[in-house]
Amino acid sequence: MFLQLLINGLVVGSGYALIAVGHTIIFGMMKIVNFAHGELYMIGAFFTFSFVLLFNNYYIGFLVAMVICILIAIFSEKVLFHRLIDEDIMTTTLITIGISIFLMNIVQILWGANPRTIPQPFSEKPVIIGDIFITKPRIFIFFTAIVIIGVLHWFIKYTKTGKAFRATFQNRQAALLVGININYIYTLSYTIGATVAGAAGGLLGMIYVIEPTMGVAAVGKAFAIVITAGKKSIYGAIFIAYGLGVIESLGSGYISSQYKDVFAFIILILVLLFKPEGIFGKKGA
Amino acid sequence: MNINSNIKYIIGILLLILLPFLINNEYLLHLLIMGGIYTLLVSGLNLIVGYIGQLSLCHPAFFGIGAYTTGLLFKRLSTPFLLNFLLAGIITAIISIGFGYITLRVRGSAFIIMTVSFLHIMHLLVLNEVDFTMGQKGISGIPNINILGYNFNTKTSYYYLILILCLFTLFIIYRLVNSEIGRAWKAIRDNENLAKSIGINVFKFSNFAFVSGAFIAGLAGSIYAYYINYISPDLFLFSITTTLLVMLIMGGKGTILGPVIGAIIFTLLPEYLRFISEWRMPVFGVILILGILFFPRGLFSIKEILSMKMKKKEVSS
């Protein structure tokens, strides 16, 4: 029972990690409280759904959906988000809430409100190790998430653009001074963040129902994770995301499944009360 | 306030009193009552958003707590209206004191996120504690208001009740805003550190604005429960937050009459745009974005913006 819950939790956690990484990048770098971030997750899921049906192949459908996500991300960054940098927090929050309502309801009109799941390419037979059951899509989700996070890590740590990205993330003024094109870095990081969230939608849509309102719950979790981890800690956010997945899974197994969504918020409130700079945050950052 | 503007307000109030005789349309009267309830809600939200400058997204939770307090008191104990009404306000206020005590220590993003979490948690609680709140089914069969034998069984009677409540609330808010308390609020909004340095207790004043807003929302929730005769967990949905924000922003935050204008316009407008019914929410989203970008001080500011542009032209020519 415990191992089963632990593994389920890690699968859910990998979805959270993908959503939270992008959220940390946008929140930490652009200082935007992005309520529309969950909508990218939702849109990723819906485009994957439609293209998988169109091409009758999960992998091609998923990749095409990601290309669309990248285009949407670049467009929305250039048109709207770019203007929000340095605006006060109330303005940016209200505008992203507006974007969120807009996208959510447009999807509701175009696709309809009834819940669906993305058809998955694996056989129904689960993998059984001892007394643990794991369905194949869950294994696929877990390892794909690890690969995406690994690529992101490689990009941030070992490429020249990644170096510029880290510099802008830490100190924008200094990055400007040494001649980094921060506008390019902003567009790039927003696009990465949004697309990774879209990928989470395309992956988790295989094991959960997708519906137009799914982004709202997701963005709530992402906020909880980012603030719990500390606003500027990408790796902290990943760690907390997996942790939250496990806590939710164990909590719904041993305590109550109806209240599994509450755990994130209780942790968030506790952290804000006792360590407001976040678990991995630095004081005064 | 000079005599001239006093006369304007008196004429306005007289018109509002005569309105039910002029329109003679049950449905329009219903919309005006809903507009009145929204006026109460948005005016309360305005205290924390418009005067303190903290974005609270959990205002519908207080509305819902007020409504559920009323509904449950009636269902379990059959207590009379006046008691339920007052208890709805008081219990909502107590809950908001507790919540504000935890959250108002932080500003900006952390506060925003805690309020949205609070709304989600309240929604889950009402949905899942079926034995206590009746869950998704909601509470039905709440009777009309009955004060000392007078039964509020017509729309007109509710209209006057809401009108009195709105006028009274707006008057109190007007007095508050123009008192020392209101000046402290604005000081906190405009420059928190400066406010602190001249000895304003930011935490205390923010909490007072927050709790006052919640108290008003609780009362509004109680009236709503009696008027609609039915309440459900849908009162705790985030979409209500959105509606309130559109009303507040387009009406003009940080003004007394802004919330009234916003509430009335955005109660009536969607009903007369029925032909775009399913596009209503996306349109609300776009209105919110454009409103923030172009009229950050509400639709009222159109006149100001235009006159400023005229002045600029005069100066340049």
XYZ file of C-alpha atoms in Angstrom, chain A:
285
model
C 0.000 0.000 0.000
C 2.683 2.491 1.035
C 4.923 1.797 -1.976
C 1.942 1.921 -4.305
C 0.905 5.325 -2.964
C 4.499 6.543 -3.103
C 4.816 5.632 -6.779
C 1.449 7.162 -7.658
C 2.571 10.279 -5.827
C 5.792 10.489 -7.829
C 3.821 10.279 -11.090
C 1.478 13.077 -10.011
C 4.509 14.955 -8.714
C 6.209 14.855 -12.109
C 3.193 16.649 -13.565
C 3.362 19.239 -10.802
C 7.089 19.620 -11.376
C 6.620 20.458 -15.051
C 3.938 23.035 -14.260
C 5.879 24.537 -11.363
C 9.174 24.879 -13.257
C 7.599 27.176 -15.808
C 5.775 29.050 -13.111
C 8.964 29.646 -11.147
C 10.728 30.938 -14.240
C 7.929 33.394 -15.079
C 7.323 34.398 -11.464
C 10.970 34.682 -10.524
C 12.192 36.425 -13.639
C 9.313 38.547 -14.900
C 7.722 39.084 -11.451
C 4.331 38.241 -12.944
C 1.754 36.506 -10.746
C 0.605 34.493 -13.713
C -2.922 33.195 -13.208
C -2.987 32.196 -16.881
C -0.226 29.618 -16.382
C -2.706 26.832 -15.665
C -4.449 27.634 -18.935
C -1.298 26.697 -20.874
C -1.440 23.313 -19.124
C -5.104 23.024 -20.142
C -4.473 24.127 -23.739
C -1.578 21.673 -24.035
C -3.924 18.898 -22.978
C -6.697 19.890 -25.406
C -4.404 20.328 -28.410
C -2.758 17.002 -27.671
C -6.213 15.418 -27.472
C -7.295 16.811 -30.845
C -4.051 16.079 -32.685
C -3.796 12.573 -31.294
C -7.255 11.920 -32.715
C -6.316 13.615 -35.998
C -3.055 11.740 -36.600
C -4.176 8.635 -34.774
C -0.740 8.544 -33.125
C 0.005 9.786 -29.635
C 3.637 10.781 -30.193
C 3.054 12.818 -33.372
C -0.046 14.411 -31.838
C 1.874 15.358 -28.700
C 4.757 16.907 -30.672
C 2.463 18.907 -32.964
C 0.544 20.157 -29.905
C 3.830 21.296 -28.351
C 4.731 23.245 -31.509
C 1.358 24.999 -31.269
C 2.008 25.719 -27.578
C 5.356 27.292 -28.478
C 3.682 29.530 -31.065
C 0.940 30.578 -28.636
C 3.555 31.283 -25.960
C 5.714 33.433 -28.237
C 2.658 35.322 -29.459
C 1.233 35.979 -25.980
C 4.639 37.024 -24.628
C 5.230 39.492 -27.443
C 1.718 40.938 -27.349
C 0.805 40.976 -23.666
C 3.208 39.594 -21.097
C 6.048 41.730 -22.289
C 4.106 44.834 -21.280
C 3.488 43.457 -17.803
C 7.123 43.359 -16.691
C 7.602 45.960 -13.938
C 3.886 46.732 -13.708
C 2.552 46.606 -10.158
C 1.336 43.306 -8.865
C -2.374 44.198 -8.842
C -2.347 45.162 -12.528
C -0.516 42.040 -13.670
C -2.662 39.758 -11.552
C -5.907 41.219 -12.835
C -4.753 41.029 -16.450
C -3.610 37.419 -16.164
C -6.938 36.580 -14.484
C -8.587 38.155 -17.533
C -6.468 36.042 -19.874
C -7.257 32.951 -17.850
C -11.037 33.492 -18.027
C -10.792 34.262 -21.710
C -8.826 31.117 -22.622
C -10.807 28.831 -20.335
C -14.120 29.884 -21.829
C -12.906 29.934 -25.418
C -11.815 26.312 -24.985
C -15.174 25.543 -23.395
C -16.955 26.976 -26.442
C -14.709 25.280 -29.016
C -14.332 21.851 -27.418
C -17.371 21.713 -25.132
C -17.424 21.272 -21.364
C -17.712 17.492 -21.145
C -14.657 15.766 -19.654
C -12.491 13.456 -21.790
C -9.154 11.690 -21.685
C -6.376 11.646 -24.257
C -6.240 8.215 -25.952
C -3.008 6.542 -24.869
C -0.796 4.352 -27.061
C 0.032 1.626 -24.547
C -1.533 -1.733 -23.815
C -4.043 -1.852 -20.970
C -2.025 -4.456 -19.073
C -0.315 -2.887 -16.055
C 3.236 -3.646 -15.001
C 3.227 -5.672 -11.799
C 6.220 -5.710 -9.454
C 5.503 -7.650 -6.294
C 2.167 -6.257 -5.146
C 2.541 -2.912 -6.899
C 0.507 -2.107 -9.989
C 1.706 0.594 -12.383
C -0.065 1.353 -15.635
C 2.206 1.981 -18.617
C 1.174 5.611 -19.276
C 2.211 6.420 -15.716
C 5.686 5.008 -16.327
C 5.874 6.970 -19.581
C 4.810 10.206 -17.832
C 7.363 9.758 -15.058
C 10.322 9.196 -17.375
C 9.301 11.823 -19.944
C 9.113 14.386 -17.146
C 12.596 13.374 -15.978
C 13.918 13.757 -19.536
C 12.323 17.202 -19.933
C 13.725 18.361 -16.590
C 17.120 16.893 -17.536
C 17.188 18.777 -20.840
C 16.185 21.959 -19.043
C 18.979 21.441 -16.528
C 21.507 20.875 -19.309
C 20.294 24.005 -21.097
C 20.487 26.214 -18.013
C 23.785 24.841 -16.770
C 25.876 24.162 -19.862
C 24.822 26.405 -22.745
C 25.745 30.013 -23.362
C 22.092 31.098 -23.556
C 21.529 29.199 -20.330
C 24.263 31.244 -18.697
C 22.607 34.466 -19.878
C 19.328 33.080 -18.575
C 20.808 32.434 -15.129
C 22.328 35.891 -15.050
C 19.002 37.554 -15.906
C 17.232 35.374 -13.372
C 19.597 36.490 -10.615
C 20.009 40.147 -11.411
C 18.443 41.848 -14.366
C 20.303 45.148 -14.064
C 23.663 43.431 -13.956
C 22.701 41.234 -16.901
C 21.815 44.346 -18.888
C 25.140 45.891 -17.946
C 27.167 43.017 -19.331
C 25.262 43.240 -22.594
C 22.766 40.398 -22.374
C 19.768 40.872 -24.662
C 17.216 40.514 -21.898
C 14.196 40.940 -24.161
C 15.267 37.797 -25.976
C 15.815 36.025 -22.653
C 12.336 37.025 -21.491
C 10.646 35.696 -24.609
C 12.713 32.535 -24.422
C 12.042 31.860 -20.763
C 8.335 32.589 -21.023
C 8.126 30.241 -24.002
C 10.016 27.497 -22.187
C 7.869 27.887 -19.081
C 4.602 27.869 -20.988
C 5.529 24.973 -23.248
C 6.692 22.788 -20.379
C 3.314 23.418 -18.713
C 1.616 22.471 -21.987
C 3.658 19.271 -22.061
C 2.426 18.462 -18.566
C -1.139 18.794 -19.882
C -0.445 16.531 -22.854
C 1.101 13.903 -20.568
C -1.247 13.931 -17.577
C -4.270 14.042 -19.890
C -3.682 10.329 -20.491
C -4.420 9.378 -16.884
C -6.743 12.210 -15.796
C -9.844 13.688 -17.389
C -9.239 16.906 -19.260
C -11.769 19.703 -18.989
C -11.660 23.471 -19.551
C -11.500 24.238 -15.829
C -8.508 21.976 -15.087
C -6.076 24.887 -15.266
C -7.540 26.633 -12.232
C -6.673 23.821 -9.839
C -3.276 23.385 -11.505
C -2.291 27.009 -11.146
C -3.318 26.940 -7.496
C -0.937 24.034 -6.898
C 1.793 25.740 -8.907
C 1.507 28.851 -6.759
C 1.615 26.799 -3.596
C 4.737 24.984 -4.810
C 6.582 28.074 -5.998
C 6.001 30.037 -2.811
C 6.699 27.052 -0.576
C 9.987 26.458 -2.381
C 11.027 30.107 -2.401
C 10.328 32.399 -5.310
C 13.650 32.078 -7.094
C 14.500 28.436 -6.638
C 13.918 26.311 -9.751
C 15.387 23.125 -8.293
C 13.608 23.753 -5.011
C 10.325 23.971 -6.901
C 10.983 20.635 -8.604
C 11.790 19.001 -5.281
C 8.683 20.442 -3.588
C 6.528 19.415 -6.561
C 7.520 15.750 -6.203
C 7.127 16.060 -2.448
C 3.643 17.501 -2.812
C 2.642 14.711 -5.194
C 3.749 12.137 -2.642
C 2.110 13.939 0.288
C -1.179 14.216 -1.605
C -1.071 10.582 -2.584
C -0.258 9.379 0.936
C -2.747 11.839 2.427
C -5.577 10.677 0.194
C -4.678 7.051 0.935
C -4.406 7.340 4.708
C -6.410 10.443 5.671
C -9.073 11.590 3.214
C -9.283 11.580 -0.559
C -11.851 14.380 -0.671
C -9.441 16.800 0.923
C -6.314 15.919 -1.021
C -6.394 19.321 -2.712
C -6.280 21.040 0.666
C -2.858 19.683 1.689
C -1.022 21.997 -0.708
C -2.736 25.037 0.752
C -2.179 24.004 4.349
C 1.539 23.550 3.640
C 1.553 26.912 1.858
C -0.066 28.721 4.780
C 2.281 27.066 7.282
C 5.316 28.037 5.224
C 4.149 31.602 4.834
C 3.611 31.826 8.575
C 6.904 30.355 9.712
C 9.330 30.780 6.817
C 7.847 33.386 4.488
C 10.895 33.445 2.200
C 10.228 29.785 1.328
C 11.985 26.563 2.247
C 14.774 27.026 -0.303
C 14.547 30.813 -0.438
C 17.169 33.190 0.812
C 16.298 35.901 3.300
C 15.891 39.305 1.701
C 15.896 37.880 -1.823
